[in-house]
Each structure stands twice: as structure tokens, then as C-alpha cells.
Amino acid sequence: MHSFMFRANAVLTFGVTVLALLCCLASVSDNLHHAKPSVDLQILRLESFQRLPNGNDEVKLVLNITADLQSLFTWNTKQLFVFVAAEYATPKNVLNQISLWDTIVERKENATIAQLTRNKYSFVDQGNNLRGLNFNLTMYWNVMPLTGAMYTGKTVVPGLRLPQQYR
Amino acid sequence: MDWQGQKLSEHLMQYLLLGSAIIAFLAGYLTSSYSTMLCTYLVGVIVTFLVTVPDWPFYNRKPLHWLEPMYADMPSTRQINKSKQQPPPSSGKK
């Protein structure tokens, strides 16, 4: 500690090390937070149910998506990535997941979702298994913190069914 | 700085930085604002820099005692011994 530059270097280096520890502590403090999100997903109507020229089935839906995800936000949250997926099993695939709608929520005030919308992305099967199919609609959320690892949660709405005939 | 001052400066640096980190974490956690935590910590780092790094007078309360300087034209011991062996040159001895 015998020159200006030596002491300046020591202060800045130790300062940055302590800053790294502070960010780790902020990330750990997220584990103390309990979130209680509420989600409701409904299919209002089926707009079309066709077989495409390449042999795959396609469904067009109108979804009613309501969710209150404000409790997922902590002081250490950067944004939420929320998406709604249809999940079902077919003889060919054990699990099919098709993302129908998504959004990015950056502020806590915007975390209440109330959307009445057609599916943003096509609901197309790998094959023609959709007639009479039982499927779940699941809302997933990826929470991206300011410091720390991303984690995921979900709410499942089971027991939905597509009609037996094309429309 | 003297030795005691260097020790004081190093201790002050460590305690001030850890203290401002704790205060910053509490400030950010209680106001639920990450940017509050970072700004408070930055203020703490600047304060630590200003207290610890410049050579303030209170770091020099026990100054080091250096020896008296010796100058080049004072006769050294070797020169004195040499002049004892040879008699000094005399001029005008009869």
C-alpha cells in the first residue's frame, strides 16, 4: 500500500469482487419469494379444421387467455416470456407440443394478460391425428432474472377435445 | 504514508466496501429496486476511494525516522587510515 496507483487498484479490484458477491446474494434472495399466479385458458370457437395439401391436419382456433402473473415478478426479474402450448400424444410421438401464442412481459404492471385472439402460430400436426383428439392447453412462463439462472413454471388446462370431423 | 497509515488504509478500505455492500443490499431489497442497490453501492465505492487512496495527513501520524545524511567530501575511514601510514609530504625540509 505504498503508492496511489497501488491503493487505487486495490480499492477497485476488491470493489468489483464484492459487487459480484452482491449480485449472487440478490439471486439467492429470489428463493425466498413465493409466487401465486392465476391462469385461465379457454377455446372460444373453432374457426377451421382442415387437412392441408401435404397431408397434415390444421386447426384454427380463437383463444381466450386470461392470466395474472404479477406475483412472479421480484426485484431481481428482468422479464417474463409467456407462451401457450397445445400438448397431446400420438402414435408416432409420445409428446407433441405446439406453441400457439406468446408474449414478453417486461414490467410488473403489464403482467395481467387478457387476450381474445386467434392462435398466433399455426396449429399443424405431423400427420393427420387431430380428429377426435384429447389435448391439454398449457401456459408456460420463463422467468429471466437480472442476475441468476432462468427458471420455468406452468399451469395445465386439461381435458380439451377436437371434433371428429373436418369443418 | 507511514506503516501504520498503510495498515489503517487497508483496513478502512475492506470495512468500508463490505459495509457499503450490506447497506446497498438492504436498501435495494427493502425498496424492491435493483437499481437502488447498484447506485448505493457505487456511492459507497466512491466514498471508499476518496477516504482510502489519497495520502491524507492522518495516515502520517507516526512518521519514519531516517538517519542523518552523509556527504561525499567528508573524509571516509579508509582515507584517514591511509594518511597515517605515509608521512605527510613536507616541503622545504632541511
PDB file of C-alpha atoms in Angstrom:
ATOM      1  CA  MET A   1       0.000   0.000   0.000  1.00  0.00           C
ATOM      2  CA  HIS A   2       2.822   2.333  -0.824  1.00  0.00           C
ATOM      3  CA  SER A   3       1.629   4.271  -3.841  1.00  0.00           C
ATOM      4  CA  PHE A   4      -1.509   5.948  -5.184  1.00  0.00           C
ATOM      5  CA  MET A   5      -1.925   3.508  -8.080  1.00  0.00           C
ATOM      6  CA  PHE A   6      -1.408   0.512  -5.807  1.00  0.00           C
ATOM      7  CA  ARG A   7      -4.191   1.603  -3.460  1.00  0.00           C
ATOM      8  CA  ALA A   8      -6.468   2.649  -6.322  1.00  0.00           C
ATOM      9  CA  ASN A   9      -6.034  -0.784  -7.909  1.00  0.00           C
ATOM     10  CA  ALA A  10      -6.782  -2.494  -4.577  1.00  0.00           C
ATOM     11  CA  VAL A  11      -9.975  -0.500  -3.999  1.00  0.00           C
ATOM     12  CA  LEU A  12     -11.337  -1.101  -7.489  1.00  0.00           C
ATOM     13  CA  THR A  13     -10.487  -4.804  -7.569  1.00  0.00           C
ATOM     14  CA  PHE A  14     -11.953  -5.531  -4.156  1.00  0.00           C
ATOM     15  CA  GLY A  15     -14.943  -3.362  -5.060  1.00  0.00           C
ATOM     16  CA  VAL A  16     -15.710  -5.398  -8.167  1.00  0.00           C
ATOM     17  CA  THR A  17     -15.302  -8.698  -6.286  1.00  0.00           C
ATOM     18  CA  VAL A  18     -17.745  -7.560  -3.619  1.00  0.00           C
ATOM     19  CA  LEU A  19     -20.140  -6.425  -6.371  1.00  0.00           C
ATOM     20  CA  ALA A  20     -20.104  -9.958  -7.809  1.00  0.00           C
ATOM     21  CA  LEU A  21     -20.949 -11.358  -4.363  1.00  0.00           C
ATOM     22  CA  LEU A  22     -23.738  -8.791  -4.010  1.00  0.00           C
ATOM     23  CA  CYS A  23     -25.302  -9.940  -7.278  1.00  0.00           C
ATOM     24  CA  CYS A  24     -25.103 -13.597  -6.153  1.00  0.00           C
ATOM     25  CA  LEU A  25     -26.847 -12.618  -2.932  1.00  0.00           C
ATOM     26  CA  ALA A  26     -29.582 -10.874  -4.900  1.00  0.00           C
ATOM     27  CA  SER A  27     -30.055 -14.031  -6.975  1.00  0.00           C
ATOM     28  CA  VAL A  28     -30.271 -16.191  -3.834  1.00  0.00           C
ATOM     29  CA  SER A  29     -32.875 -13.849  -2.355  1.00  0.00           C
ATOM     30  CA  ASP A  30     -35.236 -14.928  -5.148  1.00  0.00           C
ATOM     31  CA  ASN A  31     -35.611 -18.302  -3.431  1.00  0.00           C
ATOM     32  CA  LEU A  32     -37.409 -16.589  -0.570  1.00  0.00           C
ATOM     33  CA  HIS A  33     -40.122 -15.386  -2.916  1.00  0.00           C
ATOM     34  CA  HIS A  34     -43.334 -17.399  -3.350  1.00  0.00           C
ATOM     35  CA  ALA A  35     -45.414 -16.701  -6.428  1.00  0.00           C
ATOM     36  CA  LYS A  36     -49.146 -17.379  -6.852  1.00  0.00           C
ATOM     37  CA  PRO A  37     -50.070 -16.829 -10.485  1.00  0.00           C
ATOM     38  CA  SER A  38     -53.612 -17.458 -11.699  1.00  0.00           C
ATOM     39  CA  VAL A  39     -54.332 -18.612 -15.229  1.00  0.00           C
ATOM     40  CA  ASP A  40     -57.442 -19.394 -17.279  1.00  0.00           C
ATOM     41  CA  LEU A  41     -57.293 -20.703 -20.860  1.00  0.00           C
ATOM     42  CA  GLN A  42     -60.376 -21.317 -22.971  1.00  0.00           C
ATOM     43  CA  ILE A  43     -61.125 -22.114 -26.580  1.00  0.00           C
ATOM     44  CA  LEU A  44     -63.931 -19.842 -27.643  1.00  0.00           C
ATOM     45  CA  ARG A  45     -64.558 -21.387 -31.025  1.00  0.00           C
ATOM     46  CA  LEU A  46     -63.035 -23.450 -33.752  1.00  0.00           C
ATOM     47  CA  GLU A  47     -62.715 -21.418 -36.898  1.00  0.00           C
ATOM     48  CA  SER A  48     -61.463 -24.065 -39.257  1.00  0.00           C
ATOM     49  CA  PHE A  49     -60.369 -27.702 -39.181  1.00  0.00           C
ATOM     50  CA  GLN A  50     -58.853 -28.801 -42.477  1.00  0.00           C
ATOM     51  CA  ARG A  51     -56.409 -31.193 -43.977  1.00  0.00           C
ATOM     52  CA  LEU A  52     -53.559 -29.405 -45.763  1.00  0.00           C
ATOM     53  CA  PRO A  53     -52.382 -30.419 -49.249  1.00  0.00           C
ATOM     54  CA  ASN A  54     -49.290 -32.070 -47.738  1.00  0.00           C
ATOM     55  CA  GLY A  55     -51.465 -34.418 -45.687  1.00  0.00           C
ATOM     56  CA  ASN A  56     -51.157 -32.714 -42.288  1.00  0.00           C
ATOM     57  CA  ASP A  57     -54.127 -31.549 -40.213  1.00  0.00           C
ATOM     58  CA  GLU A  58     -54.518 -27.885 -39.363  1.00  0.00           C
ATOM     59  CA  VAL A  59     -56.770 -26.244 -36.772  1.00  0.00           C
ATOM     60  CA  LYS A  60     -57.560 -22.550 -36.431  1.00  0.00           C
ATOM     61  CA  LEU A  61     -58.799 -21.553 -33.013  1.00  0.00           C
ATOM     62  CA  VAL A  62     -59.899 -18.454 -31.161  1.00  0.00           C
ATOM     63  CA  LEU A  63     -58.418 -18.461 -27.676  1.00  0.00           C
ATOM     64  CA  ASN A  64     -59.415 -16.575 -24.553  1.00  0.00           C
ATOM     65  CA  ILE A  65     -56.263 -16.160 -22.472  1.00  0.00           C
ATOM     66  CA  THR A  66     -56.528 -14.555 -19.048  1.00  0.00           C
ATOM     67  CA  ALA A  67     -53.721 -14.626 -16.511  1.00  0.00           C
ATOM     68  CA  ASP A  68     -52.460 -12.663 -13.550  1.00  0.00           C
ATOM     69  CA  LEU A  69     -48.696 -13.161 -13.444  1.00  0.00           C
ATOM     70  CA  GLN A  70     -47.804 -10.121 -11.331  1.00  0.00           C
ATOM     71  CA  SER A  71     -46.757 -12.221  -8.343  1.00  0.00           C
ATOM     72  CA  LEU A  72     -43.982 -13.808 -10.420  1.00  0.00           C
ATOM     73  CA  PHE A  73     -42.078 -10.511 -10.508  1.00  0.00           C
ATOM     74  CA  THR A  74     -39.386  -9.916  -7.881  1.00  0.00           C
ATOM     75  CA  TRP A  75     -36.882  -7.074  -7.565  1.00  0.00           C
ATOM     76  CA  ASN A  76     -34.470  -9.300  -9.493  1.00  0.00           C
ATOM     77  CA  THR A  77     -36.733 -10.019 -12.503  1.00  0.00           C
ATOM     78  CA  LYS A  78     -35.836  -8.703 -15.923  1.00  0.00           C
ATOM     79  CA  GLN A  79     -38.711 -10.102 -17.973  1.00  0.00           C
ATOM     80  CA  LEU A  80     -41.160 -12.976 -18.371  1.00  0.00           C
ATOM     81  CA  PHE A  81     -41.533 -14.955 -21.554  1.00  0.00           C
ATOM     82  CA  VAL A  82     -45.042 -16.447 -21.557  1.00  0.00           C
ATOM     83  CA  PHE A  83     -46.367 -18.894 -24.119  1.00  0.00           C
ATOM     84  CA  VAL A  84     -49.444 -21.099 -24.528  1.00  0.00           C
ATOM     85  CA  ALA A  85     -48.901 -24.569 -25.969  1.00  0.00           C
ATOM     86  CA  ALA A  86     -51.200 -27.393 -27.010  1.00  0.00           C
ATOM     87  CA  GLU A  87     -49.924 -30.758 -25.801  1.00  0.00           C
ATOM     88  CA  TYR A  88     -51.049 -34.198 -26.875  1.00  0.00           C
ATOM     89  CA  ALA A  89     -49.815 -37.709 -27.642  1.00  0.00           C
ATOM     90  CA  THR A  90     -49.972 -39.507 -30.983  1.00  0.00           C
ATOM     91  CA  PRO A  91     -48.930 -42.994 -32.044  1.00  0.00           C
ATOM     92  CA  LYS A  92     -45.865 -41.516 -33.704  1.00  0.00           C
ATOM     93  CA  ASN A  93     -44.775 -39.100 -30.913  1.00  0.00           C
ATOM     94  CA  VAL A  94     -45.116 -39.555 -27.170  1.00  0.00           C
ATOM     95  CA  LEU A  95     -45.439 -35.800 -26.680  1.00  0.00           C
ATOM     96  CA  ASN A  96     -46.350 -33.128 -29.169  1.00  0.00           C
ATOM     97  CA  GLN A  97     -46.076 -29.519 -28.026  1.00  0.00           C
ATOM     98  CA  ILE A  98     -47.288 -26.780 -30.341  1.00  0.00           C
ATOM     99  CA  SER A  99     -46.829 -23.178 -29.319  1.00  0.00           C
ATOM    100  CA  LEU A 100     -49.987 -21.256 -30.186  1.00  0.00           C
ATOM    101  CA  TRP A 101     -49.346 -17.817 -28.688  1.00  0.00           C
ATOM    102  CA  ASP A 102     -46.581 -15.992 -26.823  1.00  0.00           C
ATOM    103  CA  THR A 103     -45.650 -12.645 -25.376  1.00  0.00           C
ATOM    104  CA  ILE A 104     -42.846 -10.942 -23.476  1.00  0.00           C
ATOM    105  CA  VAL A 105     -43.729  -9.107 -20.269  1.00  0.00           C
ATOM    106  CA  GLU A 106     -41.112  -6.619 -19.135  1.00  0.00           C
ATOM    107  CA  ARG A 107     -42.896  -4.730 -16.393  1.00  0.00           C
ATOM    108  CA  LYS A 108     -44.944  -5.900 -13.463  1.00  0.00           C
ATOM    109  CA  GLU A 109     -47.860  -3.648 -14.423  1.00  0.00           C
ATOM    110  CA  ASN A 110     -48.164  -5.384 -17.793  1.00  0.00           C
ATOM    111  CA  ALA A 111     -48.223  -8.873 -16.311  1.00  0.00           C
ATOM    112  CA  THR A 112     -52.024  -9.126 -16.342  1.00  0.00           C
ATOM    113  CA  ILE A 113     -52.879 -10.816 -19.605  1.00  0.00           C
ATOM    114  CA  ALA A 114     -56.371 -10.611 -21.117  1.00  0.00           C
ATOM    115  CA  GLN A 115     -56.255 -11.651 -24.734  1.00  0.00           C
ATOM    116  CA  LEU A 116     -59.025 -12.715 -27.067  1.00  0.00           C
ATOM    117  CA  THR A 117     -57.122 -13.770 -30.149  1.00  0.00           C
ATOM    118  CA  ARG A 118     -56.633 -16.260 -32.926  1.00  0.00           C
ATOM    119  CA  ASN A 119     -53.667 -18.531 -32.440  1.00  0.00           C
ATOM    120  CA  LYS A 120     -50.515 -16.600 -33.356  1.00  0.00           C
ATOM    121  CA  TYR A 121     -48.730 -19.656 -34.696  1.00  0.00           C
ATOM    122  CA  SER A 122     -50.229 -22.430 -36.775  1.00  0.00           C
ATOM    123  CA  PHE A 123     -51.616 -25.489 -35.069  1.00  0.00           C
ATOM    124  CA  VAL A 124     -50.443 -28.091 -37.584  1.00  0.00           C
ATOM    125  CA  ASP A 125     -49.942 -31.735 -36.732  1.00  0.00           C
ATOM    126  CA  GLN A 126     -47.204 -34.054 -38.019  1.00  0.00           C
ATOM    127  CA  GLY A 127     -49.756 -36.265 -39.728  1.00  0.00           C
ATOM    128  CA  ASN A 128     -53.496 -36.423 -39.506  1.00  0.00           C
ATOM    129  CA  ASN A 129     -54.140 -37.328 -35.895  1.00  0.00           C
ATOM    130  CA  LEU A 130     -56.205 -34.353 -34.845  1.00  0.00           C
ATOM    131  CA  ARG A 131     -59.700 -35.698 -35.410  1.00  0.00           C
ATOM    132  CA  GLY A 132     -61.335 -36.521 -32.081  1.00  0.00           C
ATOM    133  CA  LEU A 133     -58.105 -35.709 -30.257  1.00  0.00           C
ATOM    134  CA  ASN A 134     -57.862 -35.074 -26.494  1.00  0.00           C
ATOM    135  CA  PHE A 135     -55.327 -32.419 -25.698  1.00  0.00           C
ATOM    136  CA  ASN A 136     -54.174 -30.021 -22.962  1.00  0.00           C
ATOM    137  CA  LEU A 137     -53.590 -26.317 -23.195  1.00  0.00           C
ATOM    138  CA  THR A 138     -50.635 -25.301 -21.034  1.00  0.00           C
ATOM    139  CA  MET A 139     -49.356 -21.842 -20.224  1.00  0.00           C
ATOM    140  CA  TYR A 140     -45.606 -21.793 -19.580  1.00  0.00           C
ATOM    141  CA  TRP A 141     -43.654 -18.871 -18.205  1.00  0.00           C
ATOM    142  CA  ASN A 142     -39.866 -18.448 -18.336  1.00  0.00           C
ATOM    143  CA  VAL A 143     -38.716 -16.034 -15.644  1.00  0.00           C
ATOM    144  CA  MET A 144     -35.463 -14.300 -16.614  1.00  0.00           C
ATOM    145  CA  PRO A 145     -33.772 -12.654 -13.631  1.00  0.00           C
ATOM    146  CA  LEU A 146     -31.391  -9.708 -13.730  1.00  0.00           C
ATOM    147  CA  THR A 147     -28.729 -11.918 -12.096  1.00  0.00           C
ATOM    148  CA  GLY A 148     -29.050 -15.679 -11.867  1.00  0.00           C
ATOM    149  CA  ALA A 149     -30.403 -18.602 -13.852  1.00  0.00           C
ATOM    150  CA  MET A 150     -33.701 -18.664 -15.739  1.00  0.00           C
ATOM    151  CA  TYR A 151     -36.467 -20.884 -14.375  1.00  0.00           C
ATOM    152  CA  THR A 152     -39.775 -22.101 -15.768  1.00  0.00           C
ATOM    153  CA  GLY A 153     -43.260 -22.711 -14.397  1.00  0.00           C
ATOM    154  CA  LYS A 154     -46.551 -23.735 -15.911  1.00  0.00           C
ATOM    155  CA  THR A 155     -50.293 -24.190 -15.491  1.00  0.00           C
ATOM    156  CA  VAL A 156     -52.091 -27.002 -17.316  1.00  0.00           C
ATOM    157  CA  VAL A 157     -55.699 -26.870 -18.524  1.00  0.00           C
ATOM    158  CA  PRO A 158     -56.520 -30.451 -19.407  1.00  0.00           C
ATOM    159  CA  GLY A 159     -59.411 -32.185 -20.998  1.00  0.00           C
ATOM    160  CA  LEU A 160     -59.986 -30.356 -24.296  1.00  0.00           C
ATOM    161  CA  ARG A 161     -61.177 -32.187 -27.373  1.00  0.00           C
ATOM    162  CA  LEU A 162     -61.214 -31.587 -31.102  1.00  0.00           C
ATOM    163  CA  PRO A 163     -64.225 -32.689 -33.183  1.00  0.00           C
ATOM    164  CA  GLN A 164     -64.320 -35.938 -35.119  1.00  0.00           C
ATOM    165  CA  GLN A 165     -64.989 -34.355 -38.495  1.00  0.00           C
ATOM    166  CA  TYR A 166     -63.255 -31.716 -40.525  1.00  0.00           C
ATOM    167  CA  ARG A 167     -65.060 -28.370 -40.851  1.00  0.00           C
TER     168      ARG A 167
ATOM    169  CA  MET B   1       2.099   7.226   4.244  1.00  0.00           C
ATOM    170  CA  ASP B   2       3.839   5.536   7.124  1.00  0.00           C
ATOM    171  CA  TRP B   3       3.498   1.877   8.023  1.00  0.00           C
ATOM    172  CA  GLN B   4       0.655   2.425  10.495  1.00  0.00           C
ATOM    173  CA  GLY B   5      -1.085   4.575   7.941  1.00  0.00           C
ATOM    174  CA  GLN B   6      -0.855   1.866   5.300  1.00  0.00           C
ATOM    175  CA  LYS B   7      -2.374  -0.658   7.680  1.00  0.00           C
ATOM    176  CA  LEU B   8      -5.156   1.786   8.561  1.00  0.00           C
ATOM    177  CA  SER B   9      -5.834   2.494   4.907  1.00  0.00           C
ATOM    178  CA  GLU B  10      -6.125  -1.182   4.016  1.00  0.00           C
ATOM    179  CA  HIS B  11      -8.448  -1.977   6.935  1.00  0.00           C
ATOM    180  CA  LEU B  12     -10.601   1.058   6.193  1.00  0.00           C
ATOM    181  CA  MET B  13     -10.905   0.001   2.568  1.00  0.00           C
ATOM    182  CA  GLN B  14     -12.094  -3.503   3.407  1.00  0.00           C
ATOM    183  CA  TYR B  15     -14.584  -2.443   6.075  1.00  0.00           C
ATOM    184  CA  LEU B  16     -15.983   0.469   4.067  1.00  0.00           C
ATOM    185  CA  LEU B  17     -16.542  -1.681   0.979  1.00  0.00           C
ATOM    186  CA  LEU B  18     -18.184  -4.529   2.890  1.00  0.00           C
ATOM    187  CA  GLY B  19     -20.277  -2.053   4.865  1.00  0.00           C
ATOM    188  CA  SER B  20     -21.496  -0.265   1.770  1.00  0.00           C
ATOM    189  CA  ALA B  21     -22.321  -3.629   0.185  1.00  0.00           C
ATOM    190  CA  ILE B  22     -24.508  -4.592   3.158  1.00  0.00           C
ATOM    191  CA  ILE B  23     -26.236  -1.204   3.198  1.00  0.00           C
ATOM    192  CA  ALA B  24     -26.757  -1.368  -0.572  1.00  0.00           C
ATOM    193  CA  PHE B  25     -28.295  -4.854  -0.387  1.00  0.00           C
ATOM    194  CA  LEU B  26     -30.713  -3.829   2.366  1.00  0.00           C
ATOM    195  CA  ALA B  27     -31.654  -0.635   0.558  1.00  0.00           C
ATOM    196  CA  GLY B  28     -32.353  -2.500  -2.673  1.00  0.00           C
ATOM    197  CA  TYR B  29     -34.199  -5.406  -1.064  1.00  0.00           C
ATOM    198  CA  LEU B  30     -36.463  -3.214   1.051  1.00  0.00           C
ATOM    199  CA  THR B  31     -37.371  -0.901  -1.828  1.00  0.00           C
ATOM    200  CA  SER B  32     -37.617  -3.787  -4.334  1.00  0.00           C
ATOM    201  CA  SER B  33     -35.363  -1.906  -6.701  1.00  0.00           C
ATOM    202  CA  TYR B  34     -32.226  -3.394  -8.197  1.00  0.00           C
ATOM    203  CA  SER B  35     -31.023  -0.018  -9.428  1.00  0.00           C
ATOM    204  CA  THR B  36     -31.225   1.412  -5.880  1.00  0.00           C
ATOM    205  CA  MET B  37     -28.857  -1.314  -4.745  1.00  0.00           C
ATOM    206  CA  LEU B  38     -26.382  -0.623  -7.535  1.00  0.00           C
ATOM    207  CA  CYS B  39     -26.435   3.179  -7.065  1.00  0.00           C
ATOM    208  CA  THR B  40     -25.977   2.919  -3.308  1.00  0.00           C
ATOM    209  CA  TYR B  41     -23.048   0.570  -3.782  1.00  0.00           C
ATOM    210  CA  LEU B  42     -21.454   2.885  -6.363  1.00  0.00           C
ATOM    211  CA  VAL B  43     -21.679   5.799  -3.914  1.00  0.00           C
ATOM    212  CA  GLY B  44     -20.040   3.568  -1.299  1.00  0.00           C
ATOM    213  CA  VAL B  45     -17.186   2.693  -3.653  1.00  0.00           C
ATOM    214  CA  ILE B  46     -16.564   6.383  -4.454  1.00  0.00           C
ATOM    215  CA  VAL B  47     -16.545   7.295  -0.742  1.00  0.00           C
ATOM    216  CA  THR B  48     -14.100   4.458  -0.049  1.00  0.00           C
ATOM    217  CA  PHE B  49     -11.867   5.640  -2.874  1.00  0.00           C
ATOM    218  CA  LEU B  50     -11.795   9.210  -1.543  1.00  0.00           C
ATOM    219  CA  VAL B  51     -11.064   8.154   2.043  1.00  0.00           C
ATOM    220  CA  THR B  52      -8.538   5.407   1.340  1.00  0.00           C
ATOM    221  CA  VAL B  53      -6.496   6.247  -1.718  1.00  0.00           C
ATOM    222  CA  PRO B  54      -5.162   9.835  -1.393  1.00  0.00           C
ATOM    223  CA  ASP B  55      -2.339  10.445   1.076  1.00  0.00           C
ATOM    224  CA  TRP B  56      -4.260  12.249   3.819  1.00  0.00           C
ATOM    225  CA  PRO B  57      -2.349  13.700   6.813  1.00  0.00           C
ATOM    226  CA  PHE B  58      -3.964  11.340   9.314  1.00  0.00           C
ATOM    227  CA  TYR B  59      -2.168   8.464   7.609  1.00  0.00           C
ATOM    228  CA  ASN B  60       1.178  10.030   8.547  1.00  0.00           C
ATOM    229  CA  ARG B  61       0.939  10.412  12.326  1.00  0.00           C
ATOM    230  CA  LYS B  62       3.926   8.166  13.109  1.00  0.00           C
ATOM    231  CA  PRO B  63       6.461   9.226  10.513  1.00  0.00           C
ATOM    232  CA  LEU B  64       9.515   7.117   9.838  1.00  0.00           C
ATOM    233  CA  HIS B  65      12.812   8.330  11.320  1.00  0.00           C
ATOM    234  CA  TRP B  66      15.583   8.286   8.736  1.00  0.00           C
ATOM    235  CA  LEU B  67      19.322   8.590   9.599  1.00  0.00           C
ATOM    236  CA  GLU B  68      21.352  11.818   9.139  1.00  0.00           C
ATOM    237  CA  PRO B  69      22.703  12.140   5.574  1.00  0.00           C
ATOM    238  CA  MET B  70      26.421  11.740   4.919  1.00  0.00           C
ATOM    239  CA  TYR B  71      28.055  13.945   2.253  1.00  0.00           C
ATOM    240  CA  ALA B  72      30.734  12.924  -0.244  1.00  0.00           C
ATOM    241  CA  ASP B  73      33.510  15.437   0.799  1.00  0.00           C
ATOM    242  CA  MET B  74      33.788  14.236   4.425  1.00  0.00           C
ATOM    243  CA  PRO B  75      36.881  12.046   4.862  1.00  0.00           C
ATOM    244  CA  SER B  76      35.990   8.389   4.997  1.00  0.00           C
ATOM    245  CA  THR B  77      37.684   5.942   7.416  1.00  0.00           C
ATOM    246  CA  ARG B  78      39.854   4.471   4.634  1.00  0.00           C
ATOM    247  CA  GLN B  79      41.256   7.830   3.686  1.00  0.00           C
ATOM    248  CA  ILE B  80      42.163   8.609   7.332  1.00  0.00           C
ATOM    249  CA  ASN B  81      43.977   5.227   7.773  1.00  0.00           C
ATOM    250  CA  LYS B  82      45.932   5.698   4.565  1.00  0.00           C
ATOM    251  CA  SER B  83      47.247   9.080   5.620  1.00  0.00           C
ATOM    252  CA  LYS B  84      48.506   7.610   8.951  1.00  0.00           C
ATOM    253  CA  GLN B  85      50.872   5.065   7.199  1.00  0.00           C
ATOM    254  CA  GLN B  86      52.584   7.542   4.889  1.00  0.00           C
ATOM    255  CA  PRO B  87      54.106  10.552   6.485  1.00  0.00           C
ATOM    256  CA  PRO B  88      52.582  13.640   5.056  1.00  0.00           C
ATOM    257  CA  PRO B  89      54.692  15.137   2.269  1.00  0.00           C
ATOM    258  CA  SER B  90      56.691  18.064   3.682  1.00  0.00           C
ATOM    259  CA  SER B  91      58.001  20.899   1.675  1.00  0.00           C
ATOM    260  CA  GLY B  92      61.083  22.767   2.496  1.00  0.00           C
ATOM    261  CA  LYS B  93      62.707  20.249   4.881  1.00  0.00           C
ATOM    262  CA  LYS B  94      66.258  20.958   5.575  1.00  0.00           C
TER     263      LYS B  94
END
